Coordinates of C-alpha atoms and ligand atoms in Angstrom, one line a residue:
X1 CA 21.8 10.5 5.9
X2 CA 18.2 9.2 7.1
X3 CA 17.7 5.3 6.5
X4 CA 14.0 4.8 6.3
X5 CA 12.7 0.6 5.7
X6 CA 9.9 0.1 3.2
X7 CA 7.8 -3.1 3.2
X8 CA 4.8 -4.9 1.7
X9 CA 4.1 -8.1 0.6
X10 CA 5.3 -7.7 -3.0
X11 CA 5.8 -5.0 -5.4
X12 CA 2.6 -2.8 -4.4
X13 CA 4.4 -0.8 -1.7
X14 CA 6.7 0.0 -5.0
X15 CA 3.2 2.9 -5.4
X16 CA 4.9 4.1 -2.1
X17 CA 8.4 4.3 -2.4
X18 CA 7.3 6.4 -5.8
X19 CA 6.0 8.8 -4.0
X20 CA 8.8 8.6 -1.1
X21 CA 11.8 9.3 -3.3
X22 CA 9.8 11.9 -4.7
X23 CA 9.2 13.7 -1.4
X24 CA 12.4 12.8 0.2
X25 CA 15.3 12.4 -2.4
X26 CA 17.9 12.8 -0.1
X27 CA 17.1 9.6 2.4
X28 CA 18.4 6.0 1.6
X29 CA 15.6 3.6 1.3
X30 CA 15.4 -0.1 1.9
X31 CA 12.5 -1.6 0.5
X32 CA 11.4 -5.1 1.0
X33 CA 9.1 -6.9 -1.1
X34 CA 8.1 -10.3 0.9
X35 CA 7.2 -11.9 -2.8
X36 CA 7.6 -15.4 -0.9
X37 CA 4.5 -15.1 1.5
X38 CA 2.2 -12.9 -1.2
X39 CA -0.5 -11.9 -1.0
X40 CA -1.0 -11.1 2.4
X41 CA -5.0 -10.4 2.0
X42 CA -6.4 -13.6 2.2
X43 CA -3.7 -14.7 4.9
X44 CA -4.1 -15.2 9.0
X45 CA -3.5 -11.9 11.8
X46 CA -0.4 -13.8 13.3
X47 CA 1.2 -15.3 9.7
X48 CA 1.0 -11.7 8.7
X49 CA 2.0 -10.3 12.3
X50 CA 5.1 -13.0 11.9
X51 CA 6.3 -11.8 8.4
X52 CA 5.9 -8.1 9.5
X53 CA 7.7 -8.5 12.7
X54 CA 10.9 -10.3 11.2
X55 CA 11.2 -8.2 8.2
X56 CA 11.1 -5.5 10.4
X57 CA 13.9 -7.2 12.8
X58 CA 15.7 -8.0 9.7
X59 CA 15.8 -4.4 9.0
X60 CA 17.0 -3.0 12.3
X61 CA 19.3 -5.4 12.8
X62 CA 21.1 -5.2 8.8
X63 CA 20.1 -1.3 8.2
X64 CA 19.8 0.2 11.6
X65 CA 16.4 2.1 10.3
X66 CA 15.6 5.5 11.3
X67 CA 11.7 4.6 10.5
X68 CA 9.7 2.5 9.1
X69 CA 6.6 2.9 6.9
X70 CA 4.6 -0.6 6.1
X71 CA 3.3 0.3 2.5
X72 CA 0.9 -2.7 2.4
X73 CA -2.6 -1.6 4.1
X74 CA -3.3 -5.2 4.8
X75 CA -0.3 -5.3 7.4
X76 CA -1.5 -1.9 8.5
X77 CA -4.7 -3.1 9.6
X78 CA -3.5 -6.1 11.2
X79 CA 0.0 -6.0 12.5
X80 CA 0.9 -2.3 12.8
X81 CA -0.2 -1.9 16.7
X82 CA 1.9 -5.3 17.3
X83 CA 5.1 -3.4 15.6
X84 CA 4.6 -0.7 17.4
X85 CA 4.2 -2.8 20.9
X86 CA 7.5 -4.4 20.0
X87 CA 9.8 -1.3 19.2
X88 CA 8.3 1.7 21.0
X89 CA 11.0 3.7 20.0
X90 CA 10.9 3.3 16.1
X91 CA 8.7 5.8 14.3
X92 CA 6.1 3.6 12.3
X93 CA 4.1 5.2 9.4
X94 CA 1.5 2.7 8.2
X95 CA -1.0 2.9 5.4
X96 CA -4.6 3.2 5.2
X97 CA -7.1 3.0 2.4
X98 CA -7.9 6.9 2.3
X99 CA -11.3 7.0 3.2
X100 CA -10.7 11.0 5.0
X101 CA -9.4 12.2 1.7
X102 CA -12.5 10.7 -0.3
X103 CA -15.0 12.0 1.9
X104 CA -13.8 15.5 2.1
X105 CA -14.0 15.2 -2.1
X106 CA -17.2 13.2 -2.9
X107 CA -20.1 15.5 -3.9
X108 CA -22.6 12.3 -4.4
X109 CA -21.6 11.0 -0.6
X110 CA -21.2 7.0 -2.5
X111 CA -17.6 6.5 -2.2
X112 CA -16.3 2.6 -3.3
X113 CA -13.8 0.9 -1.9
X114 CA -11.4 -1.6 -3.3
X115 CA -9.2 -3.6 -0.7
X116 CA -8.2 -6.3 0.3
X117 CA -9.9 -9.0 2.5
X118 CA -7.8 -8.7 5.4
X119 CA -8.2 -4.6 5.5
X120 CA -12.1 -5.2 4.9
X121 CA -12.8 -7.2 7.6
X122 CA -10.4 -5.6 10.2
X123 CA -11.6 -3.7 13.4
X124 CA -9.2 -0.4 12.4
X125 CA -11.0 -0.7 9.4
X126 CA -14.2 -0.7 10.7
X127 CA -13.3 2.4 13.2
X128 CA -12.4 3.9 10.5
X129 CA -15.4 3.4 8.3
X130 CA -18.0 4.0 11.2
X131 CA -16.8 7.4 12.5
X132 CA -17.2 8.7 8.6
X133 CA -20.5 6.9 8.1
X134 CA -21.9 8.2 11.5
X135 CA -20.6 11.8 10.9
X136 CA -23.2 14.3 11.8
X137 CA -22.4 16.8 9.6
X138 CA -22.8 15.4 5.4
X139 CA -22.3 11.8 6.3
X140 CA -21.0 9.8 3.7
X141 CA -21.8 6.3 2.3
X142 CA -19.1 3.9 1.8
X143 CA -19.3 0.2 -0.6
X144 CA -16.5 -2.1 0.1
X145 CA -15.7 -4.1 -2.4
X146 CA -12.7 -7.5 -1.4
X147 CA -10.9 -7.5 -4.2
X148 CA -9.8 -11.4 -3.8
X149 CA -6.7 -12.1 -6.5
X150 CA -6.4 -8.8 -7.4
X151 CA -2.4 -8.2 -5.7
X152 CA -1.7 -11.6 -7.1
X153 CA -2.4 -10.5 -10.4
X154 CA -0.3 -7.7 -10.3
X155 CA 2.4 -9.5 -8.4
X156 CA 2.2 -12.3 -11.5
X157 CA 2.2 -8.8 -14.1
X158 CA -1.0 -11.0 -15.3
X159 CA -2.7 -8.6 -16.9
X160 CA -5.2 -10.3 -18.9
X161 CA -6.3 -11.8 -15.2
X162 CA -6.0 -7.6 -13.8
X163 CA -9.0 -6.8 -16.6
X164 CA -11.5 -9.4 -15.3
X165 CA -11.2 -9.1 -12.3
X166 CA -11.2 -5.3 -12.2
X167 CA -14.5 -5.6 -14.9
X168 CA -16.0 -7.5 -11.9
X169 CA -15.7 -6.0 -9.1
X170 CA -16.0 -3.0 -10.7
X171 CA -19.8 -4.4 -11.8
X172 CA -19.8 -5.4 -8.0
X173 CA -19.5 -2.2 -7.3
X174 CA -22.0 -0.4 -9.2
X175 CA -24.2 -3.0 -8.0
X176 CA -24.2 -2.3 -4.9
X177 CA -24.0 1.3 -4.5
X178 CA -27.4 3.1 -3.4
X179 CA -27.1 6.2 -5.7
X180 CA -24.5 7.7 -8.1
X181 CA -20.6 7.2 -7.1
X182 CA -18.1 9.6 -7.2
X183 CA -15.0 8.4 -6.1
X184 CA -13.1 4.9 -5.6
X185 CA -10.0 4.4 -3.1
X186 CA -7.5 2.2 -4.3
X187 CA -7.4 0.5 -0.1
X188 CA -4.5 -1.9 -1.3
X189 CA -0.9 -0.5 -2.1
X190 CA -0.8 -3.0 -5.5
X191 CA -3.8 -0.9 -7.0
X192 CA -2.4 2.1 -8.4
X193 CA -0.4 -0.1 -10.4
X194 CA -4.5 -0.9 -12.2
X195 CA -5.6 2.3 -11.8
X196 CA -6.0 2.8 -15.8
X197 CA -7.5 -0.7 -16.0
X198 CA -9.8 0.5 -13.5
X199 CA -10.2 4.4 -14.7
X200 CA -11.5 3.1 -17.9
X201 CA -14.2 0.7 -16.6
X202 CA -15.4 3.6 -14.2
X203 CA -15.6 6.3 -16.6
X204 CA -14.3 10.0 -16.3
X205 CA -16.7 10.8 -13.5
X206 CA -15.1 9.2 -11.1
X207 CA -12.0 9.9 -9.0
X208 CA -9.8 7.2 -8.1
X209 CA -7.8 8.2 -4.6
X210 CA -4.4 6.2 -3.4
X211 CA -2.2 7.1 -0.1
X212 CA 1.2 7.5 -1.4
X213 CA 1.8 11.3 -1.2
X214 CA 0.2 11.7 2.2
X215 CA 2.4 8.6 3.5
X216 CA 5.5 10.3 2.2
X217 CA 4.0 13.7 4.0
X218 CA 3.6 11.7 7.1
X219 CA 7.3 9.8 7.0
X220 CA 9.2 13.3 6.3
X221 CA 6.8 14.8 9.3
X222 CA 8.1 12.0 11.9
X223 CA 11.6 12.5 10.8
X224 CA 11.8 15.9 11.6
X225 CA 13.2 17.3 7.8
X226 CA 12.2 19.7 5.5
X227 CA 11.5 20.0 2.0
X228 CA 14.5 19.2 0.5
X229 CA 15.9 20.2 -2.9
X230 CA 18.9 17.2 -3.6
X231 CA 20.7 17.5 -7.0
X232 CA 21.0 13.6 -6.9
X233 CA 18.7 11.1 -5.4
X234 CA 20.1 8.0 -3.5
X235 CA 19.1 4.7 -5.4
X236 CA 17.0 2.6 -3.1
X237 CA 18.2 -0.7 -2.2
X238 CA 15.8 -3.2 -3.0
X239 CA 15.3 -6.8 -1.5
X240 CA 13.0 -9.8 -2.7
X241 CA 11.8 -13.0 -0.2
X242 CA 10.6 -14.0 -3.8
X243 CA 12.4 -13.5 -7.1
X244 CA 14.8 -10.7 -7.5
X245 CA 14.5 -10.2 -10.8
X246 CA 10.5 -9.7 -10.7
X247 CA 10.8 -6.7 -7.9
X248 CA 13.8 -5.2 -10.9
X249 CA 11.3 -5.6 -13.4
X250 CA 8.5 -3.9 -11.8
X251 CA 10.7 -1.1 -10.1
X252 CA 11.7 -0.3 -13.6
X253 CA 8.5 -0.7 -15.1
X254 CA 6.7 1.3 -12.7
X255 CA 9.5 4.0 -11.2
X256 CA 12.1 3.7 -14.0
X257 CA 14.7 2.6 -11.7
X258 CA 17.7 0.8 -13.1
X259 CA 18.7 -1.0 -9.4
X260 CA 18.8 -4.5 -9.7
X261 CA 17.1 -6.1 -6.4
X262 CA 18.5 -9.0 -4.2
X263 CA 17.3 -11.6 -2.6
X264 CA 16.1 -12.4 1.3
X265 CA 16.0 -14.6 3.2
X266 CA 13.9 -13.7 6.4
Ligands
DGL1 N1 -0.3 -4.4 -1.0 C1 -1.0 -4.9 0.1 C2 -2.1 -4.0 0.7 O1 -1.9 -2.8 0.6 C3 -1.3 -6.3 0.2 C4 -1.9 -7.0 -0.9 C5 -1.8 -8.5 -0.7 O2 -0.7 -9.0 -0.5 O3 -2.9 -9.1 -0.6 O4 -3.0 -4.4 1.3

């Protein structure tokens, strides 16, 4: 059995791991929230390079990994061509806010994007952004929108804090978008966990686009397996840097799994 590590900074790479065990039932997954340094957005390149790179050791070193995919897009944008400097020879899936996926849907050409700070401002993020933008054929328009607190709020399962802020940067939004907008990605891995928060503020014409299918794609590509059909799926293991009993709540919540996490120390 395949042993694949799962990380973020808290319980938004848990969006992920949904979509991994539904892809890939039969591998064992080890998924790491790193509770104790959340949220990564507003945090420093090498604080966020140094959690990445020892959770990753830890991981190795405890679980001898067959891959890893980093579910946070934050330590995509800023750590992932570190990781992959350091262990050449470990398959690394990272994730980034799906800005492909949204411009091959949008009819308007206005596509918003909620992220963090840390993704926003990053130079993969900006490649990213500038090819689309600069596309010659049916170029596309992007607003990014920092969604400051916004993880923390769905770390904390604050949700009275998850409404305002989604009402303004939502407004922020609208703002500052040119002409009519069709579609919002959700750039952090903690957002699809607002998505009806932020479906009802944006109304029914617009389509809110997350990562977590094609990262699951991706992951059972770089493995080399099939579609599988397992009878049973193995539980994932998960780990807290933070509270325990906070990543068991929100596993349950969200994926209706009945694992009770442990903690880290890393
Ligand atoms: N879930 C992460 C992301 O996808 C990080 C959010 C945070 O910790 O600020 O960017």
């Amino acid at each position: 059995m395949k042993t694949v590590g799962v990380f973020d900074s808290g319980v938004g790479g848990l969006s992920v791991l949904r979509a991994l065990l539904t892809e890939l039932p039969g591998v064992r997954f080890v998924y790491v929230a790193d509770s104790a340094y959340a949220p990564y957005g507003e945090r420093t390149v090498s604080e966020i390079t140094d959690r990445s790179e020892r959770i990753t050791a830890w991981l190795r070193h405890t679980h001898h990994i067959d891959a890893l995919v980093v579910a946070c897009n934050t330590a995509t944008a800023l750590a992932i061509d570190s990781l992959r400097a350091t262990h050449p020879e470990l398959p690394i899936v990272g994730v980034e806010p799906a800005l492909k996926p949204a411009a091959a849907m949008s009819h308007t050409r206005h596509i918003g994007v909620l992220a963090t700070r840390g993704t926003l401002n990053s130079e993969r993020f900006a490649r990213l952004r500038s090819q689309l933008e600069s596309a010659a054929s049916s170029p596309v328009h992007f607003i990014c929108q920092p969604c400051d607190g916004l993880a923390d709020a769905i770390e904390r399962d604050d949700l009275q804090t998850q409404q305002t802020l989604c009402a303004r940067y939502v407004v922020a939004l609208r703002e500052h978008a040119p002409g009519d907008m069709d579609t919002v990605v959700l750039g952090c891995t903690h957002y699809p966990f607002a998505a009806d928060v932020l479906a009802q503020l944006l109304g029914p014409n617009v389509t809110l686009v997350d990562t977590g299918i094609a990262v699951a794609r991706r992951t059972r590509d770089v493995l080399g397996m099939s579609i599988e059909t397992v009878t049973h799926a193995t539980p994932p293991l998960l780990l807290s840097t933070g509270d325990p009993e906070k990543l068991s709540q929100a596993a349950s919540r969200w994926l209706g799994l009945r694992t009770r996490a442990d903690q880290l120390v890393a």
